[in-house]
RNA sequence: GCCUGGAUGGUGAAAUUGGUAGACACAAGGGACUUAAAAUCCCUCGGGCUUAACGCCCAUGCGGGUUCGAUUCCCGCUCCAGGCACCA
């Protein structure tokens, strides 16, 4: 590492290096040969173990982490974008003196491996490991500064052993527990499907109508941490506001009232509990709705075949929230009545397809006058609507829903007996007091957040370490028998979890009583794997503990980089898991990711063909955009619906544009780009295309420009090699043209520093291009010209090194700056180079641009005003009138208002 | 449906967060070099009006508003993207 602190490290230090010791300089290639340069550079990094890091208390650490990829087969442009951002940040911090850790691993369990297994009759394990080998080579060829000694693959027993171990600890503490949950059941394949595998309510392979099934699953009590997860968002200034907003809304803490409708059924007294945030409208309840699985619904259905049929129909519905929210709301009366807790009125209970058993109480109160969904439901079924909130000057109408019906800010209770005239807070207080007195309700905080169900009825995942014994029940696997190893030779066939057929896996002895017993065959959600891998990188070689003291050095992650699609689930689960580990004394931090950069998605077109459901279904087939061609009209524009598959000339449907993914087959393999132009061009182009956080529709138009730039950079380096190698220090007094060139370079460096602070690498790339433009135009003679070029080139190479490390490494050596640009210090703009005597101000008249003013840099407000008023433009537009007002923005403009 | 973002030339984008809209590039057109091609270099390049030249008007998805001044702030829309708990 360089001497001195990052801030003081001057770029002029290269003049003190061994410039004279250049007796043996191999001739520099005249042309840019990226493949040779990149191979040689990568070999140098490999041999010098350039990116191996260890803990070093003497230096500030910088843990730079990109989200680990799912090994789907090949990298796609989203990966290149993600990892280039991370690599640029890593290399930049390294040049600024930080001890940088940048690891990589594989989110290696998951559904695509099972699908590939079915398609190709290959075990998921083999498919996964092959993909890892190929993608690792791709990452290496892109030149990412990764410490591969810390590599982690979540499908290895060495890794997932600790999932199992911590799960057992959670079970002991009651954080993990068993409860039923709804899954998608394909009755033909007799298997549970992921949401993604259900298309328009049908199984993707069988076309069969999917049923909801309630099965026992393990859940993690993330809701116990809801308050902390919400409140700690304020401790994360390095996170994007939008991510914090999304998480806060997801947790959805709300104050409300849990209360009950008493009833008598078959001579037995009971209560129907519901929750509401609008207790001020309780007097407007005209019916209640319960889920199809609710005991009251089941009771009513016993001698009501039509209701039983409706309940059956509800069970065919989707488990997905988006479907629940958009589907047609249907219901049917049960004939059961409950008592209104405040006025004793009889309230009928309905079964509603929009009420979910798993959430809250599985029952809701309905106030059609003040809830839009209830309003529509009541209109549809002719149920009474009783307004109990009024706004002055507005009259309630049953014709159509008005936004003010739900206004709780300005509304006042009416038709509510003793509560009439009360506003929202007072009404709630009074109503809660009365409910409480009757023992029928109380204030309660609730959360939208639900506990995390982790059981998956799938093979390719981490086995849940439980043994089922006829006498002892569900028995945890003892620690000394961990890990429960997943057999790696299964090939799923789509008809359920193949583990169930593996006697050598399932059959075992009960750890408690020793009797024959069966192993749990459910595996864990893959979000478990990715909830703590960042901690494991710090100590990936430790076989005897989940984490060790090295995590105390590296954690928390200083900069986490990943797609915005993970804004909620992965990041929230990781924050939860971290807290569980903290509360068990395993780690010492609250938050795993100090700063977060959410990369915008890289999108591409989606094309597919749907199977004909009438002919028995079958799965949707997606076609890569490269397999599709388009009919064009006279003007060369695409004809809508004119997409056809090249292979057979038959039409394909357009699925719009969406994230590059394996499942939509719309990924673009960067390999062609790397083969043709080299990794540096691919990296530069990806950074130049758009700012990191912005969504990016993929197009390789423009990649030529990035390649051209690197060719020009090399050619320029070649042409100034001698001048740079023999350059002296910059003279105290530069002539005007050279001073301007130098100023331009330092100005762009200053701008680039600012932009790097914002992670805006596209304008950093622009600044590099502007610097090269300036250098190319610089005079090649005159006192100090070589020194200015040598300094400028050293700035340019170091500025670019994080983005295009190979070509910068090679040029750094060829031009004699030093052996290894990795050890060079980050450049700093110099005030002396930036100084100027005169500045240009914009002259506006009434806010419109009317000219420019050149003034001394130190001109006073008064002098600027006087100069502005005296200018020709001002005289022309003022026409002798006096200015009403003159606005001076220092360093920028003068606006004369007249 | 709900939550969160986004929309600027033919295209990707920039505008130091209220101060010259379109930097830097791509594509296109014209030219130079070349036997030719590639590569490279130079010029033009938002729309309109006008001029010999200077210049003027319009323009940042749509409609309003605040301001000396709005791509930027506020209100109301449209479309697109991400998420919605079993894709990862």
mmCIF file of C-alpha atoms in Angstrom, chain A residues 558-820:
data_model
loop_
_atom_site.group_PDB
_atom_site.id
_atom_site.type_symbol
_atom_site.label_atom_id
_atom_site.label_comp_id
_atom_site.label_asym_id
_atom_site.label_seq_id
_atom_site.Cartn_x
_atom_site.Cartn_y
_atom_site.Cartn_z
ATOM 1 C CA UNK A 558 -19.621 -1.407 4.593
ATOM 2 C CA UNK A 559 -21.206 -1.417 1.181
ATOM 3 C CA UNK A 560 -23.795 -3.882 -0.031
ATOM 4 C CA UNK A 561 -24.772 -3.865 -3.693
ATOM 5 C CA UNK A 562 -27.671 -5.697 -5.244
ATOM 6 C CA UNK A 563 -30.829 -5.433 -7.253
ATOM 7 C CA UNK A 564 -33.765 -3.332 -6.094
ATOM 8 C CA UNK A 565 -35.938 -6.459 -6.343
ATOM 9 C CA UNK A 566 -34.484 -7.510 -2.994
ATOM 10 C CA UNK A 567 -35.557 -4.284 -1.282
ATOM 11 C CA UNK A 568 -37.910 -6.095 1.052
ATOM 12 C CA UNK A 569 -37.692 -9.863 1.494
ATOM 13 C CA UNK A 570 -33.985 -10.725 1.367
ATOM 14 C CA UNK A 571 -32.890 -7.570 3.150
ATOM 15 C CA UNK A 572 -35.551 -7.835 5.838
ATOM 16 C CA UNK A 573 -34.858 -11.527 6.464
ATOM 17 C CA UNK A 574 -31.124 -10.774 6.733
ATOM 18 C CA UNK A 575 -31.787 -7.996 9.236
ATOM 19 C CA UNK A 576 -33.971 -10.378 11.235
ATOM 20 C CA UNK A 577 -31.494 -13.273 11.098
ATOM 21 C CA UNK A 578 -28.701 -10.970 12.210
ATOM 22 C CA UNK A 579 -30.701 -9.993 15.284
ATOM 23 C CA UNK A 580 -31.371 -13.615 16.135
ATOM 24 C CA UNK A 581 -27.639 -14.327 15.925
ATOM 25 C CA UNK A 582 -26.931 -11.233 18.001
ATOM 26 C CA UNK A 583 -29.384 -12.295 20.710
ATOM 27 C CA UNK A 584 -27.645 -15.658 20.846
ATOM 28 C CA UNK A 585 -24.333 -13.894 21.385
ATOM 29 C CA UNK A 586 -22.896 -15.011 18.041
ATOM 30 C CA UNK A 587 -22.311 -11.563 16.548
ATOM 31 C CA UNK A 588 -21.926 -8.074 17.953
ATOM 32 C CA UNK A 589 -23.737 -5.878 15.472
ATOM 33 C CA UNK A 590 -27.412 -5.041 14.972
ATOM 34 C CA UNK A 591 -27.441 -4.306 11.275
ATOM 35 C CA UNK A 592 -25.614 -6.421 8.696
ATOM 36 C CA UNK A 593 -25.380 -3.797 5.934
ATOM 37 C CA UNK A 594 -24.190 -0.306 6.833
ATOM 38 C CA UNK A 595 -24.644 1.131 3.352
ATOM 39 C CA UNK A 596 -26.788 -0.183 0.556
ATOM 40 C CA UNK A 597 -26.731 0.501 -3.150
ATOM 41 C CA UNK A 598 -29.763 -0.837 -4.938
ATOM 42 C CA UNK A 599 -28.931 -1.451 -8.521
ATOM 43 C CA UNK A 600 -31.638 -0.850 -11.101
ATOM 44 C CA UNK A 601 -32.833 -3.879 -12.992
ATOM 45 C CA UNK A 602 -31.405 -4.704 -16.394
ATOM 46 C CA UNK A 603 -34.430 -5.385 -18.556
ATOM 47 C CA UNK A 604 -34.929 -7.154 -21.839
ATOM 48 C CA UNK A 605 -37.887 -8.152 -23.955
ATOM 49 C CA UNK A 606 -39.825 -11.300 -23.098
ATOM 50 C CA UNK A 607 -41.258 -13.646 -25.724
ATOM 51 C CA UNK A 608 -43.261 -16.792 -25.114
ATOM 52 C CA UNK A 609 -45.811 -19.252 -26.359
ATOM 53 C CA UNK A 610 -48.662 -20.404 -24.167
ATOM 54 C CA UNK A 611 -49.771 -23.988 -24.288
ATOM 55 C CA UNK A 612 -53.353 -24.638 -25.269
ATOM 56 C CA UNK A 613 -55.203 -25.373 -22.041
ATOM 57 C CA UNK A 614 -57.966 -27.194 -23.904
ATOM 58 C CA UNK A 615 -55.422 -29.654 -25.229
ATOM 59 C CA UNK A 616 -54.250 -30.552 -21.763
ATOM 60 C CA UNK A 617 -51.989 -27.602 -21.010
ATOM 61 C CA UNK A 618 -48.280 -28.047 -20.704
ATOM 62 C CA UNK A 619 -45.789 -25.400 -19.750
ATOM 63 C CA UNK A 620 -45.265 -21.931 -21.152
ATOM 64 C CA UNK A 621 -42.156 -21.812 -23.302
ATOM 65 C CA UNK A 622 -40.044 -18.653 -23.243
ATOM 66 C CA UNK A 623 -37.813 -17.711 -26.157
ATOM 67 C CA UNK A 624 -34.665 -15.669 -25.916
ATOM 68 C CA UNK A 625 -34.938 -12.366 -27.824
ATOM 69 C CA UNK A 626 -32.033 -13.526 -29.992
ATOM 70 C CA UNK A 627 -34.259 -16.359 -31.286
ATOM 71 C CA UNK A 628 -36.994 -13.934 -32.335
ATOM 72 C CA UNK A 629 -37.243 -11.676 -35.373
ATOM 73 C CA UNK A 630 -39.691 -8.879 -36.114
ATOM 74 C CA UNK A 631 -41.768 -7.887 -39.093
ATOM 75 C CA UNK A 632 -41.148 -4.227 -39.949
ATOM 76 C CA UNK A 633 -43.344 -1.627 -41.632
ATOM 77 C CA UNK A 634 -42.259 0.792 -44.390
ATOM 78 C CA UNK A 635 -40.602 3.102 -41.884
ATOM 79 C CA UNK A 636 -38.601 0.308 -40.319
ATOM 80 C CA UNK A 637 -40.743 0.208 -37.174
ATOM 81 C CA UNK A 638 -41.892 -3.051 -35.716
ATOM 82 C CA UNK A 639 -45.367 -4.214 -36.602
ATOM 83 C CA UNK A 640 -47.328 -4.876 -33.404
ATOM 84 C CA UNK A 641 -47.731 -8.607 -32.932
ATOM 85 C CA UNK A 642 -45.220 -9.208 -35.707
ATOM 86 C CA UNK A 643 -42.716 -11.169 -33.645
ATOM 87 C CA UNK A 644 -41.921 -14.623 -35.005
ATOM 88 C CA UNK A 645 -39.565 -17.356 -33.941
ATOM 89 C CA UNK A 646 -36.613 -17.590 -36.348
ATOM 90 C CA UNK A 647 -36.634 -21.360 -36.107
ATOM 91 C CA UNK A 648 -40.155 -21.962 -37.429
ATOM 92 C CA UNK A 649 -41.414 -18.561 -38.634
ATOM 93 C CA UNK A 650 -44.499 -18.862 -36.438
ATOM 94 C CA UNK A 651 -45.650 -16.010 -34.178
ATOM 95 C CA UNK A 652 -44.618 -15.680 -30.551
ATOM 96 C CA UNK A 653 -46.365 -13.564 -27.936
ATOM 97 C CA UNK A 654 -44.709 -10.543 -26.392
ATOM 98 C CA UNK A 655 -44.544 -10.454 -22.609
ATOM 99 C CA UNK A 656 -43.396 -6.834 -22.546
ATOM 100 C CA UNK A 657 -40.052 -6.066 -20.982
ATOM 101 C CA UNK A 658 -38.807 -7.402 -17.703
ATOM 102 C CA UNK A 659 -35.827 -8.330 -15.585
ATOM 103 C CA UNK A 660 -33.277 -10.618 -17.175
ATOM 104 C CA UNK A 661 -33.880 -14.012 -15.670
ATOM 105 C CA UNK A 662 -33.482 -17.699 -16.228
ATOM 106 C CA UNK A 663 -37.202 -18.319 -15.918
ATOM 107 C CA UNK A 664 -38.142 -15.776 -18.610
ATOM 108 C CA UNK A 665 -35.200 -16.809 -20.822
ATOM 109 C CA UNK A 666 -34.414 -13.194 -21.637
ATOM 110 C CA UNK A 667 -30.880 -12.960 -20.274
ATOM 111 C CA UNK A 668 -28.020 -11.654 -22.365
ATOM 112 C CA UNK A 669 -24.766 -13.543 -21.933
ATOM 113 C CA UNK A 670 -21.887 -11.062 -21.626
ATOM 114 C CA UNK A 671 -19.497 -13.625 -23.107
ATOM 115 C CA UNK A 672 -19.972 -12.468 -26.704
ATOM 116 C CA UNK A 673 -19.159 -8.917 -25.652
ATOM 117 C CA UNK A 674 -16.099 -10.010 -23.676
ATOM 118 C CA UNK A 675 -14.858 -12.209 -26.513
ATOM 119 C CA UNK A 676 -15.225 -9.469 -29.074
ATOM 120 C CA UNK A 677 -14.156 -6.348 -27.168
ATOM 121 C CA UNK A 678 -12.618 -7.546 -23.933
ATOM 122 C CA UNK A 679 -13.691 -7.277 -20.312
ATOM 123 C CA UNK A 680 -12.642 -3.646 -19.948
ATOM 124 C CA UNK A 681 -14.963 -2.542 -22.734
ATOM 125 C CA UNK A 682 -17.826 -4.596 -21.290
ATOM 126 C CA UNK A 683 -17.251 -3.085 -17.855
ATOM 127 C CA UNK A 684 -16.808 0.457 -19.149
ATOM 128 C CA UNK A 685 -19.883 0.265 -21.334
ATOM 129 C CA UNK A 686 -21.994 -1.129 -18.522
ATOM 130 C CA UNK A 687 -20.963 1.735 -16.238
ATOM 131 C CA UNK A 688 -21.290 4.358 -18.959
ATOM 132 C CA UNK A 689 -24.786 3.278 -19.997
ATOM 133 C CA UNK A 690 -26.715 4.702 -17.034
ATOM 134 C CA UNK A 691 -26.391 5.546 -13.336
ATOM 135 C CA UNK A 692 -26.370 2.376 -11.188
ATOM 136 C CA UNK A 693 -29.721 2.877 -9.483
ATOM 137 C CA UNK A 694 -31.588 3.415 -12.703
ATOM 138 C CA UNK A 695 -33.519 0.714 -14.531
ATOM 139 C CA UNK A 696 -31.746 -0.136 -17.782
ATOM 140 C CA UNK A 697 -33.319 -1.539 -20.902
ATOM 141 C CA UNK A 698 -30.575 -3.603 -22.427
ATOM 142 C CA UNK A 699 -29.144 -2.573 -25.755
ATOM 143 C CA UNK A 700 -25.602 -3.010 -26.969
ATOM 144 C CA UNK A 701 -25.922 0.057 -29.204
ATOM 145 C CA UNK A 702 -23.052 2.235 -28.122
ATOM 146 C CA UNK A 703 -20.663 -0.463 -27.032
ATOM 147 C CA UNK A 704 -18.534 0.442 -30.074
ATOM 148 C CA UNK A 705 -18.055 3.890 -28.579
ATOM 149 C CA UNK A 706 -16.676 2.439 -25.362
ATOM 150 C CA UNK A 707 -14.319 0.199 -27.314
ATOM 151 C CA UNK A 708 -13.235 3.167 -29.443
ATOM 152 C CA UNK A 709 -12.460 5.125 -26.290
ATOM 153 C CA UNK A 710 -10.184 2.409 -24.918
ATOM 154 C CA UNK A 711 -8.472 2.087 -28.289
ATOM 155 C CA UNK A 712 -7.887 5.847 -28.294
ATOM 156 C CA UNK A 713 -6.606 5.672 -24.727
ATOM 157 C CA UNK A 714 -4.101 3.016 -25.707
ATOM 158 C CA UNK A 715 -3.054 4.828 -28.887
ATOM 159 C CA UNK A 716 -2.582 8.044 -26.964
ATOM 160 C CA UNK A 717 -0.521 6.227 -24.331
ATOM 161 C CA UNK A 718 1.629 4.793 -27.087
ATOM 162 C CA UNK A 719 2.148 8.183 -28.699
ATOM 163 C CA UNK A 720 3.214 9.878 -25.453
ATOM 164 C CA UNK A 721 5.204 7.004 -23.942
ATOM 165 C CA UNK A 722 8.581 8.665 -24.475
ATOM 166 C CA UNK A 723 7.361 12.089 -23.409
ATOM 167 C CA UNK A 724 5.832 10.706 -20.219
ATOM 168 C CA UNK A 725 8.866 8.633 -19.330
ATOM 169 C CA UNK A 726 11.163 11.636 -19.684
ATOM 170 C CA UNK A 727 8.827 14.241 -18.211
ATOM 171 C CA UNK A 728 10.084 16.623 -15.521
ATOM 172 C CA UNK A 729 8.059 18.331 -12.808
ATOM 173 C CA UNK A 730 5.417 20.847 -13.846
ATOM 174 C CA UNK A 731 6.919 24.364 -14.188
ATOM 175 C CA UNK A 732 5.757 27.000 -11.732
ATOM 176 C CA UNK A 733 4.377 29.124 -14.587
ATOM 177 C CA UNK A 734 2.500 27.387 -17.400
ATOM 178 C CA UNK A 735 1.493 29.102 -20.585
ATOM 179 C CA UNK A 736 -2.242 29.769 -21.031
ATOM 180 C CA UNK A 737 -3.135 26.848 -23.294
ATOM 181 C CA UNK A 738 -1.320 24.285 -21.146
ATOM 182 C CA UNK A 739 -2.750 25.819 -17.991
ATOM 183 C CA UNK A 740 -6.217 25.439 -19.463
ATOM 184 C CA UNK A 741 -5.585 21.792 -20.362
ATOM 185 C CA UNK A 742 -4.368 21.147 -16.848
ATOM 186 C CA UNK A 743 -7.308 23.003 -15.365
ATOM 187 C CA UNK A 744 -9.734 20.963 -17.461
ATOM 188 C CA UNK A 745 -8.157 17.747 -16.213
ATOM 189 C CA UNK A 746 -8.306 18.731 -12.558
ATOM 190 C CA UNK A 747 -11.823 20.066 -12.963
ATOM 191 C CA UNK A 748 -12.965 16.735 -14.358
ATOM 192 C CA UNK A 749 -11.137 14.884 -11.612
ATOM 193 C CA UNK A 750 -12.932 17.002 -9.032
ATOM 194 C CA UNK A 751 -16.249 16.313 -10.727
ATOM 195 C CA UNK A 752 -15.472 12.590 -10.881
ATOM 196 C CA UNK A 753 -14.712 12.529 -7.154
ATOM 197 C CA UNK A 754 -18.051 14.124 -6.461
ATOM 198 C CA UNK A 755 -19.795 11.654 -8.763
ATOM 199 C CA UNK A 756 -18.082 8.630 -7.205
ATOM 200 C CA UNK A 757 -19.436 9.852 -3.886
ATOM 201 C CA UNK A 758 -22.884 9.568 -5.447
ATOM 202 C CA UNK A 759 -21.973 6.201 -7.036
ATOM 203 C CA UNK A 760 -22.714 7.801 -10.378
ATOM 204 C CA UNK A 761 -20.198 5.955 -12.502
ATOM 205 C CA UNK A 762 -21.664 6.963 -15.846
ATOM 206 C CA UNK A 763 -20.467 10.529 -15.364
ATOM 207 C CA UNK A 764 -17.145 9.285 -13.994
ATOM 208 C CA UNK A 765 -16.718 7.526 -17.328
ATOM 209 C CA UNK A 766 -17.703 10.766 -19.075
ATOM 210 C CA UNK A 767 -15.121 12.681 -17.071
ATOM 211 C CA UNK A 768 -12.467 10.183 -18.160
ATOM 212 C CA UNK A 769 -13.490 10.704 -21.784
ATOM 213 C CA UNK A 770 -13.326 14.463 -21.350
ATOM 214 C CA UNK A 771 -9.856 14.183 -19.849
ATOM 215 C CA UNK A 772 -8.652 12.122 -22.799
ATOM 216 C CA UNK A 773 -10.237 14.638 -25.191
ATOM 217 C CA UNK A 774 -8.347 17.424 -23.426
ATOM 218 C CA UNK A 775 -5.059 15.508 -23.469
ATOM 219 C CA UNK A 776 -5.383 14.731 -27.161
ATOM 220 C CA UNK A 777 -5.853 18.419 -27.916
ATOM 221 C CA UNK A 778 -2.963 19.489 -25.671
ATOM 222 C CA UNK A 779 0.001 21.025 -27.498
ATOM 223 C CA UNK A 780 2.870 18.588 -27.984
ATOM 224 C CA UNK A 781 5.485 21.274 -27.539
ATOM 225 C CA UNK A 782 6.299 24.167 -25.237
ATOM 226 C CA UNK A 783 7.750 24.369 -21.761
ATOM 227 C CA UNK A 784 6.119 21.800 -19.493
ATOM 228 C CA UNK A 785 3.891 20.134 -22.108
ATOM 229 C CA UNK A 786 5.319 16.701 -21.347
ATOM 230 C CA UNK A 787 4.875 17.270 -17.628
ATOM 231 C CA UNK A 788 1.221 18.257 -18.073
ATOM 232 C CA UNK A 789 0.582 15.207 -20.245
ATOM 233 C CA UNK A 790 2.421 12.923 -17.803
ATOM 234 C CA UNK A 791 0.433 14.277 -14.879
ATOM 235 C CA UNK A 792 -2.835 14.174 -16.813
ATOM 236 C CA UNK A 793 -2.276 10.621 -17.964
ATOM 237 C CA UNK A 794 -1.428 9.488 -14.431
ATOM 238 C CA UNK A 795 -4.679 11.022 -13.205
ATOM 239 C CA UNK A 796 -6.670 9.492 -16.049
ATOM 240 C CA UNK A 797 -5.279 5.985 -15.533
ATOM 241 C CA UNK A 798 -5.938 6.025 -11.814
ATOM 242 C CA UNK A 799 -9.413 7.464 -12.323
ATOM 243 C CA UNK A 800 -10.214 4.692 -14.770
ATOM 244 C CA UNK A 801 -8.457 1.852 -12.955
ATOM 245 C CA UNK A 802 -11.516 0.869 -10.881
ATOM 246 C CA UNK A 803 -13.646 0.564 -14.023
ATOM 247 C CA UNK A 804 -11.166 -0.723 -16.619
ATOM 248 C CA UNK A 805 -8.434 -2.264 -14.470
ATOM 249 C CA UNK A 806 -6.615 -4.301 -17.120
ATOM 250 C CA UNK A 807 -5.823 -1.595 -19.639
ATOM 251 C CA UNK A 808 -4.898 0.786 -16.832
ATOM 252 C CA UNK A 809 -2.591 -1.800 -15.285
ATOM 253 C CA UNK A 810 -0.820 -2.287 -18.617
ATOM 254 C CA UNK A 811 -0.530 1.424 -19.481
ATOM 255 C CA UNK A 812 0.629 2.272 -15.948
ATOM 256 C CA UNK A 813 3.600 -0.006 -16.482
ATOM 257 C CA UNK A 814 4.235 0.884 -20.131
ATOM 258 C CA UNK A 815 4.386 4.562 -19.319
ATOM 259 C CA UNK A 816 6.700 3.901 -16.408
ATOM 260 C CA UNK A 817 4.541 5.132 -13.561
ATOM 261 C CA UNK A 818 5.219 2.024 -11.537
ATOM 262 C CA UNK A 819 4.837 -1.738 -11.354
ATOM 263 C CA UNK A 820 1.317 -2.005 -10.094
#
